[in-house]
């Protein structure tokens, strides 16, 4: 795989046709995603939440790694776009019969699928699939290994824009296990592109990648320094299984140093917002007072998540359609 | 939790907005549910079974306790109302990541859900959720612990009304494990409110609650006395796991004393109907001759069950909508 | 069960109302299925793939034997016909509560289901259900034991017709474990009825039924003889669990004798097509060069599979509807 993921996801004239990573996408395109998502927040506040943009299209939720929560948000997004959706828990089905990944994909393509929402434990899986899939099938990355979780990053951008006016000029801190976080990686790229004044990562040395500053961040080991003057505090979910790898002494120790309490939050600006991708571990990375407090926008993130997923699905489908029409002409019957 | 469940489920002007229990609901309201369900029996007998009442709404099947059968009936009811439905088997998903019940609910609300169909092993769970949920999300109780199973009770009322003309003046016997039965509790309240002449419970002393007569029933320990002159015989499903708790000697012993045979049914009126919530244990609480015989309306109950679920879903959604319109005005775009 | 399966699946005037087996169906009817499927290939190539033929109907995927792949193709077919679909994994649900097969069916019928897609490990299960089901519920056989898999056979016929012009006059070889294959049995009946010049089965003596030639096939034990002058080579999937039964020495041995390689394929006509029901075991019954080569139409089979399933579902529903209208008159409200 030696092609550029940023290029793979765009049509010849620069429109989105897959959504694999925030890395390398232009400020204009990221802003188009946010604007489109804004419009889908409005449609969902109506009595009838559905719009017919993906009517008659087949979206396959292709989850090689189980995640009921993420799958549900994509399922709702697809249904509100009027698509038909097929949920496949791949770990339990075809591969059990010894079929290869490519055989599974080829079979699903042959069923006239229009879009695969892919979740996979291996970094680069969504990119690999986008490179090998039949033309006109859109791939949406719903999390691949430690690499990227771009819809999560974009819903975070939408949250910042809606609650702080813009991303431009803001100081944003990301706190926790940066090393293993695909969310952090996607956030950093999006924040940098959208003009954040400063992106900080805060955590113990064992959980900060050595080359993290090469992405344009500043690394901090102490909350009181890292949170100083921040506009936005993004807590990451602590993967408890990391504890057993001796990367961290204990949950209690982590909470004492990096858990977000009202005291630590006081280091940030008084109107700073608090974010978390969920599900939260209360009392581990964040205390309930803060999670449920006035500065928390954690549940707003969930709402915006559906809108962002609708946006990238609608845009990628439209990009694929445009490319197809340019190839074959637009003489197909439209209903 | 010190509010009255009957009140929690009504709007200020007495319309249904949640459906948690039959207890405390007025005769008028229960009758409105039955009348509405009658109309949905008609729509389901058409070639096209769908009506657009819940189009664009999102219904979440929130099953903390697995029940494929009950989930399927709510799923079909929601689909025939044109809703989008999300099935969540909560026992296997979010809670496995350590999320609290309230976090799960808040997240689902944030996804712009309109209705939760809740099944839970704890008595009072649906009421608790209705009290804590965001305004305008309707809660339908699909069974909570030993407390209530109100849609089952209402489909039983509809069955009696359709097969015996009315509930008023009828003698109804409920047979079996009353002690552990949420179905029996919901039936007793509905039968009393709708004017049954006499509600009897029949079972061994170990399976009849001590205070059962305070609900307005008469307790009987022998079938020949309890079934005498009955218009309706409702058999409860025997939960086999109770046997092991030494509350009962054996299946064979139970069948001998309380299993419904043609001989025992002869104690009731000749035109008495036989009901059972299903699935039936043939040869345990009912013999096949009776279950499949001319007095059995067990399969009619299943048909009416979809109609009753459509009715309470449509009514609760309408109650929520009305309350919302009164708060914010009815100026939203309607599609 | 002493009625003729071919008759059970037809209305009085010879239209399809169930689809249980290809055996005994007329050439006209099989051709009608293929023609109807052809039309659904066109609708699926449009931007909007859905047609409203089964709108408002309820299709139940009743899988007593798990098969994600086959279930998904029926689910997509039903959705593209605009039906509502309920997926039931019966092995995990009702039967776990001790309900009998007939009780499960009666309950689903009572929910106003219109069609059951049945997969079962027992030969004859779909036929049994068709004989006992309420009138007006259509049964589609999605594989029953060693007996039949008629939608697979018909998608194979469609593949031959589209890639070789017609079935008539063609020499077709079926290779592998004929003994345990419901697919082979259904193919042989369809090929004979549709006028194939010769149907050959090729495999080791232990995997060819003794009476196979009574179906009108010729049996071969060596690929070089069996494939000679063939127009179509159909490889069967090797069920690896058969190996352990000592019916076969080893995968390696099987591949050496019967695995389809470029060398063996050279015995057939130069323009012969290669088919396989999937999922393929690469290097066991077929080598990758052939599976992915220019003569392979394996992925076309998958595409045609959705169209064939749409065809039999639409035809059987129409047959049931016609029979119903003749009985009750066509005075029902149609939407």
PDB file of N, CA and C in Angstrom, chain B residues 41 44-50 66-69 71-73 75-76 79-80 119 237 279-282 292 299 302-303 306, chain C residues 55-58 84-88 92-93 97-100 103 106-107 110-114 321 324-325 332-335:
ATOM      1  N   UNK B  41     -56.036  -3.771  14.246  1.00  0.00           N
ATOM      2  CA  UNK B  41     -56.310  -5.122  13.734  1.00  0.00           C
ATOM      3  C   UNK B  41     -56.794  -4.996  12.284  1.00  0.00           C
ATOM      4  N   UNK B  44     -53.925  -4.261   9.834  1.00  0.00           N
ATOM      5  CA  UNK B  44     -53.035  -5.394   9.594  1.00  0.00           C
ATOM      6  C   UNK B  44     -53.669  -6.466   8.714  1.00  0.00           C
ATOM      7  N   UNK B  45     -54.979  -6.410   8.555  1.00  0.00           N
ATOM      8  CA  UNK B  45     -55.627  -7.382   7.676  1.00  0.00           C
ATOM      9  C   UNK B  45     -55.638  -6.918   6.226  1.00  0.00           C
ATOM     10  N   UNK B  46     -55.163  -5.712   5.990  1.00  0.00           N
ATOM     11  CA  UNK B  46     -55.047  -5.227   4.607  1.00  0.00           C
ATOM     12  C   UNK B  46     -53.825  -5.833   3.919  1.00  0.00           C
ATOM     13  N   UNK B  47     -53.790  -5.667   2.605  1.00  0.00           N
ATOM     14  CA  UNK B  47     -52.617  -6.154   1.875  1.00  0.00           C
ATOM     15  C   UNK B  47     -51.360  -5.381   2.277  1.00  0.00           C
ATOM     16  N   UNK B  48     -51.496  -4.082   2.471  1.00  0.00           N
ATOM     17  CA  UNK B  48     -50.366  -3.281   2.956  1.00  0.00           C
ATOM     18  C   UNK B  48     -50.625  -2.959   4.419  1.00  0.00           C
ATOM     19  N   UNK B  49     -49.782  -3.528   5.301  1.00  0.00           N
ATOM     20  CA  UNK B  49     -50.040  -3.460   6.744  1.00  0.00           C
ATOM     21  C   UNK B  49     -49.546  -2.183   7.401  1.00  0.00           C
ATOM     22  N   UNK B  50     -48.775  -1.385   6.696  1.00  0.00           N
ATOM     23  CA  UNK B  50     -48.128  -0.248   7.339  1.00  0.00           C
ATOM     24  C   UNK B  50     -49.023   0.980   7.379  1.00  0.00           C
ATOM     25  N   UNK B  66     -33.141 -10.659  28.059  1.00  0.00           N
ATOM     26  CA  UNK B  66     -33.392 -11.154  26.715  1.00  0.00           C
ATOM     27  C   UNK B  66     -34.793 -11.751  26.584  1.00  0.00           C
ATOM     28  N   UNK B  67     -35.497 -11.401  25.500  1.00  0.00           N
ATOM     29  CA  UNK B  67     -36.758 -12.050  25.166  1.00  0.00           C
ATOM     30  C   UNK B  67     -37.027 -11.843  23.690  1.00  0.00           C
ATOM     31  N   UNK B  68     -36.585 -12.804  22.872  1.00  0.00           N
ATOM     32  CA  UNK B  68     -36.738 -12.690  21.425  1.00  0.00           C
ATOM     33  C   UNK B  68     -38.193 -12.505  21.048  1.00  0.00           C
ATOM     34  N   UNK B  69     -39.064 -13.236  21.720  1.00  0.00           N
ATOM     35  CA  UNK B  69     -40.473 -13.223  21.386  1.00  0.00           C
ATOM     36  C   UNK B  69     -41.110 -11.843  21.608  1.00  0.00           C
ATOM     37  N   UNK B  71     -39.533  -8.976  22.075  1.00  0.00           N
ATOM     38  CA  UNK B  71     -38.835  -8.001  21.244  1.00  0.00           C
ATOM     39  C   UNK B  71     -39.383  -8.009  19.825  1.00  0.00           C
ATOM     40  N   UNK B  72     -39.627  -9.219  19.283  1.00  0.00           N
ATOM     41  CA  UNK B  72     -40.136  -9.329  17.908  1.00  0.00           C
ATOM     42  C   UNK B  72     -41.499  -8.669  17.755  1.00  0.00           C
ATOM     43  N   UNK B  73     -42.363  -8.826  18.756  1.00  0.00           N
ATOM     44  CA  UNK B  73     -43.696  -8.228  18.618  1.00  0.00           C
ATOM     45  C   UNK B  73     -43.599  -6.700  18.631  1.00  0.00           C
ATOM     46  N   UNK B  75     -40.940  -5.033  17.679  1.00  0.00           N
ATOM     47  CA  UNK B  75     -40.264  -4.674  16.433  1.00  0.00           C
ATOM     48  C   UNK B  75     -41.270  -4.619  15.283  1.00  0.00           C
ATOM     49  N   UNK B  76     -42.127  -5.638  15.188  1.00  0.00           N
ATOM     50  CA  UNK B  76     -43.134  -5.640  14.123  1.00  0.00           C
ATOM     51  C   UNK B  76     -44.116  -4.481  14.295  1.00  0.00           C
ATOM     52  N   UNK B  79     -42.423  -1.311  13.161  1.00  0.00           N
ATOM     53  CA  UNK B  79     -42.259  -1.262  11.715  1.00  0.00           C
ATOM     54  C   UNK B  79     -43.595  -0.994  11.018  1.00  0.00           C
ATOM     55  N   UNK B  80     -44.679  -1.576  11.547  1.00  0.00           N
ATOM     56  CA  UNK B  80     -45.989  -1.357  10.922  1.00  0.00           C
ATOM     57  C   UNK B  80     -46.511   0.054  11.173  1.00  0.00           C
ATOM     58  N   UNK B 119     -37.309  -3.568  28.712  1.00  0.00           N
ATOM     59  CA  UNK B 119     -37.503  -4.831  29.423  1.00  0.00           C
ATOM     60  C   UNK B 119     -36.368  -4.967  30.429  1.00  0.00           C
ATOM     61  N   UNK B 237     -47.775 -19.011  32.491  1.00  0.00           N
ATOM     62  CA  UNK B 237     -46.647 -19.880  32.166  1.00  0.00           C
ATOM     63  C   UNK B 237     -45.911 -20.249  33.442  1.00  0.00           C
ATOM     64  N   UNK B 279     -44.743 -18.504  25.786  1.00  0.00           N
ATOM     65  CA  UNK B 279     -44.937 -19.789  25.105  1.00  0.00           C
ATOM     66  C   UNK B 279     -45.442 -20.849  26.077  1.00  0.00           C
ATOM     67  N   UNK B 280     -46.308 -21.713  25.587  1.00  0.00           N
ATOM     68  CA  UNK B 280     -46.920 -22.723  26.455  1.00  0.00           C
ATOM     69  C   UNK B 280     -45.983 -23.892  26.706  1.00  0.00           C
ATOM     70  N   UNK B 281     -46.051 -24.418  27.920  1.00  0.00           N
ATOM     71  CA  UNK B 281     -45.406 -25.694  28.243  1.00  0.00           C
ATOM     72  C   UNK B 281     -46.477 -26.774  28.141  1.00  0.00           C
ATOM     73  N   UNK B 282     -46.539 -27.438  27.009  1.00  0.00           N
ATOM     74  CA  UNK B 282     -47.558 -28.474  26.816  1.00  0.00           C
ATOM     75  C   UNK B 282     -47.370 -29.587  27.841  1.00  0.00           C
ATOM     76  N   UNK B 292     -55.045 -26.510  21.944  1.00  0.00           N
ATOM     77  CA  UNK B 292     -55.394 -26.488  20.519  1.00  0.00           C
ATOM     78  C   UNK B 292     -56.897 -26.665  20.302  1.00  0.00           C
ATOM     79  N   UNK B 299     -53.780 -18.197  20.184  1.00  0.00           N
ATOM     80  CA  UNK B 299     -53.137 -17.585  19.020  1.00  0.00           C
ATOM     81  C   UNK B 299     -53.766 -16.244  18.657  1.00  0.00           C
ATOM     82  N   UNK B 302     -51.905 -13.596  20.377  1.00  0.00           N
ATOM     83  CA  UNK B 302     -50.670 -13.168  19.710  1.00  0.00           C
ATOM     84  C   UNK B 302     -50.973 -12.095  18.666  1.00  0.00           C
ATOM     85  N   UNK B 303     -52.021 -12.328  17.870  1.00  0.00           N
ATOM     86  CA  UNK B 303     -52.397 -11.337  16.849  1.00  0.00           C
ATOM     87  C   UNK B 303     -52.750 -10.006  17.491  1.00  0.00           C
ATOM     88  N   UNK B 306     -49.814  -7.563  18.701  1.00  0.00           N
ATOM     89  CA  UNK B 306     -49.185  -6.574  17.819  1.00  0.00           C
ATOM     90  C   UNK B 306     -50.047  -5.311  17.787  1.00  0.00           C
TER      91      UNK B 306
ATOM     92  N   UNK C  55     -44.219  -4.019  -0.484  1.00  0.00           N
ATOM     93  CA  UNK C  55     -44.410  -2.974   0.518  1.00  0.00           C
ATOM     94  C   UNK C  55     -45.542  -3.360   1.479  1.00  0.00           C
ATOM     95  N   UNK C  56     -45.287  -3.185   2.775  1.00  0.00           N
ATOM     96  CA  UNK C  56     -46.301  -3.496   3.761  1.00  0.00           C
ATOM     97  C   UNK C  56     -46.413  -4.972   4.088  1.00  0.00           C
ATOM     98  N   UNK C  57     -45.563  -5.811   3.475  1.00  0.00           N
ATOM     99  CA  UNK C  57     -45.558  -7.238   3.784  1.00  0.00           C
ATOM    100  C   UNK C  57     -44.468  -7.528   4.823  1.00  0.00           C
ATOM    101  N   UNK C  58     -44.665  -8.586   5.608  1.00  0.00           N
ATOM    102  CA  UNK C  58     -43.686  -8.983   6.616  1.00  0.00           C
ATOM    103  C   UNK C  58     -43.054 -10.311   6.227  1.00  0.00           C
ATOM    104  N   UNK C  84     -40.943  -5.428   5.051  1.00  0.00           N
ATOM    105  CA  UNK C  84     -40.360  -5.392   6.391  1.00  0.00           C
ATOM    106  C   UNK C  84     -39.838  -6.785   6.698  1.00  0.00           C
ATOM    107  N   UNK C  85     -38.667  -6.841   7.340  1.00  0.00           N
ATOM    108  CA  UNK C  85     -38.079  -8.155   7.574  1.00  0.00           C
ATOM    109  C   UNK C  85     -37.727  -8.336   9.033  1.00  0.00           C
ATOM    110  N   UNK C  86     -38.027  -9.542   9.520  1.00  0.00           N
ATOM    111  CA  UNK C  86     -37.715  -9.903  10.900  1.00  0.00           C
ATOM    112  C   UNK C  86     -36.748 -11.082  10.838  1.00  0.00           C
ATOM    113  N   UNK C  87     -35.554 -10.899  11.397  1.00  0.00           N
ATOM    114  CA  UNK C  87     -34.571 -11.981  11.428  1.00  0.00           C
ATOM    115  C   UNK C  87     -34.719 -12.767  12.716  1.00  0.00           C
ATOM    116  N   UNK C  88     -34.991 -14.057  12.612  1.00  0.00           N
ATOM    117  CA  UNK C  88     -35.087 -14.872  13.816  1.00  0.00           C
ATOM    118  C   UNK C  88     -34.057 -15.986  13.753  1.00  0.00           C
ATOM    119  N   UNK C  92     -31.482 -20.057  18.870  1.00  0.00           N
ATOM    120  CA  UNK C  92     -31.149 -19.372  20.123  1.00  0.00           C
ATOM    121  C   UNK C  92     -32.365 -18.878  20.895  1.00  0.00           C
ATOM    122  N   UNK C  93     -33.578 -18.916  20.297  1.00  0.00           N
ATOM    123  CA  UNK C  93     -34.680 -18.222  20.966  1.00  0.00           C
ATOM    124  C   UNK C  93     -35.781 -19.142  21.464  1.00  0.00           C
ATOM    125  N   UNK C  97     -36.879 -22.069  25.079  1.00  0.00           N
ATOM    126  CA  UNK C  97     -37.915 -22.089  26.124  1.00  0.00           C
ATOM    127  C   UNK C  97     -38.808 -23.322  25.982  1.00  0.00           C
ATOM    128  N   UNK C  98     -38.443 -24.258  25.123  1.00  0.00           N
ATOM    129  CA  UNK C  98     -39.144 -25.533  25.050  1.00  0.00           C
ATOM    130  C   UNK C  98     -40.364 -25.536  24.147  1.00  0.00           C
ATOM    131  N   UNK C  99     -40.507 -24.480  23.339  1.00  0.00           N
ATOM    132  CA  UNK C  99     -41.634 -24.410  22.423  1.00  0.00           C
ATOM    133  C   UNK C  99     -41.410 -25.395  21.279  1.00  0.00           C
ATOM    134  N   UNK C 100     -42.478 -25.996  20.771  1.00  0.00           N
ATOM    135  CA  UNK C 100     -42.326 -26.897  19.641  1.00  0.00           C
ATOM    136  C   UNK C 100     -42.224 -26.095  18.350  1.00  0.00           C
ATOM    137  N   UNK C 103     -45.586 -24.674  17.404  1.00  0.00           N
ATOM    138  CA  UNK C 103     -45.964 -23.518  18.227  1.00  0.00           C
ATOM    139  C   UNK C 103     -45.256 -22.259  17.737  1.00  0.00           C
ATOM    140  N   UNK C 106     -47.000 -21.218  14.484  1.00  0.00           N
ATOM    141  CA  UNK C 106     -48.335 -20.671  14.717  1.00  0.00           C
ATOM    142  C   UNK C 106     -48.254 -19.254  15.284  1.00  0.00           C
ATOM    143  N   UNK C 107     -47.285 -19.059  16.174  1.00  0.00           N
ATOM    144  CA  UNK C 107     -47.118 -17.724  16.754  1.00  0.00           C
ATOM    145  C   UNK C 107     -46.722 -16.704  15.693  1.00  0.00           C
ATOM    146  N   UNK C 110     -49.597 -15.874  13.524  1.00  0.00           N
ATOM    147  CA  UNK C 110     -50.560 -15.027  14.231  1.00  0.00           C
ATOM    148  C   UNK C 110     -50.121 -13.564  14.235  1.00  0.00           C
ATOM    149  N   UNK C 111     -48.823 -13.324  14.024  1.00  0.00           N
ATOM    150  CA  UNK C 111     -48.334 -11.937  13.956  1.00  0.00           C
ATOM    151  C   UNK C 111     -48.530 -11.345  12.555  1.00  0.00           C
ATOM    152  N   UNK C 112     -49.367 -11.965  11.740  1.00  0.00           N
ATOM    153  CA  UNK C 112     -49.645 -11.504  10.374  1.00  0.00           C
ATOM    154  C   UNK C 112     -48.376 -11.497   9.526  1.00  0.00           C
ATOM    155  N   UNK C 113     -47.596 -12.561   9.606  1.00  0.00           N
ATOM    156  CA  UNK C 113     -46.452 -12.701   8.706  1.00  0.00           C
ATOM    157  C   UNK C 113     -46.959 -13.117   7.333  1.00  0.00           C
ATOM    158  N   UNK C 114     -46.257 -12.695   6.293  1.00  0.00           N
ATOM    159  CA  UNK C 114     -46.677 -13.029   4.933  1.00  0.00           C
ATOM    160  C   UNK C 114     -45.785 -14.082   4.288  1.00  0.00           C
ATOM    161  N   UNK C 321     -51.417 -14.127  -3.106  1.00  0.00           N
ATOM    162  CA  UNK C 321     -52.392 -13.037  -3.166  1.00  0.00           C
ATOM    163  C   UNK C 321     -53.550 -13.380  -4.097  1.00  0.00           C
ATOM    164  N   UNK C 324     -55.790 -15.896  -2.509  1.00  0.00           N
ATOM    165  CA  UNK C 324     -56.575 -15.251  -1.459  1.00  0.00           C
ATOM    166  C   UNK C 324     -57.727 -14.450  -2.071  1.00  0.00           C
ATOM    167  N   UNK C 325     -57.424 -13.725  -3.137  1.00  0.00           N
ATOM    168  CA  UNK C 325     -58.454 -12.921  -3.782  1.00  0.00           C
ATOM    169  C   UNK C 325     -59.552 -13.797  -4.371  1.00  0.00           C
ATOM    170  N   UNK C 332     -60.625  -6.070  -0.682  1.00  0.00           N
ATOM    171  CA  UNK C 332     -59.863  -5.459   0.405  1.00  0.00           C
ATOM    172  C   UNK C 332     -59.262  -4.139  -0.041  1.00  0.00           C
ATOM    173  N   UNK C 333     -59.098  -3.268   0.909  1.00  0.00           N
ATOM    174  CA  UNK C 333     -58.476  -1.992   0.598  1.00  0.00           C
ATOM    175  C   UNK C 333     -57.022  -2.228   0.202  1.00  0.00           C
ATOM    176  N   UNK C 334     -56.619  -1.691  -0.908  1.00  0.00           N
ATOM    177  CA  UNK C 334     -55.226  -1.794  -1.337  1.00  0.00           C
ATOM    178  C   UNK C 334     -54.597  -0.417  -1.257  1.00  0.00           C
ATOM    179  N   UNK C 335     -53.409  -0.345  -0.755  1.00  0.00           N
ATOM    180  CA  UNK C 335     -52.764   0.971  -0.600  1.00  0.00           C
ATOM    181  C   UNK C 335     -51.652   1.128  -1.629  1.00  0.00           C
TER     182      UNK C 335
END
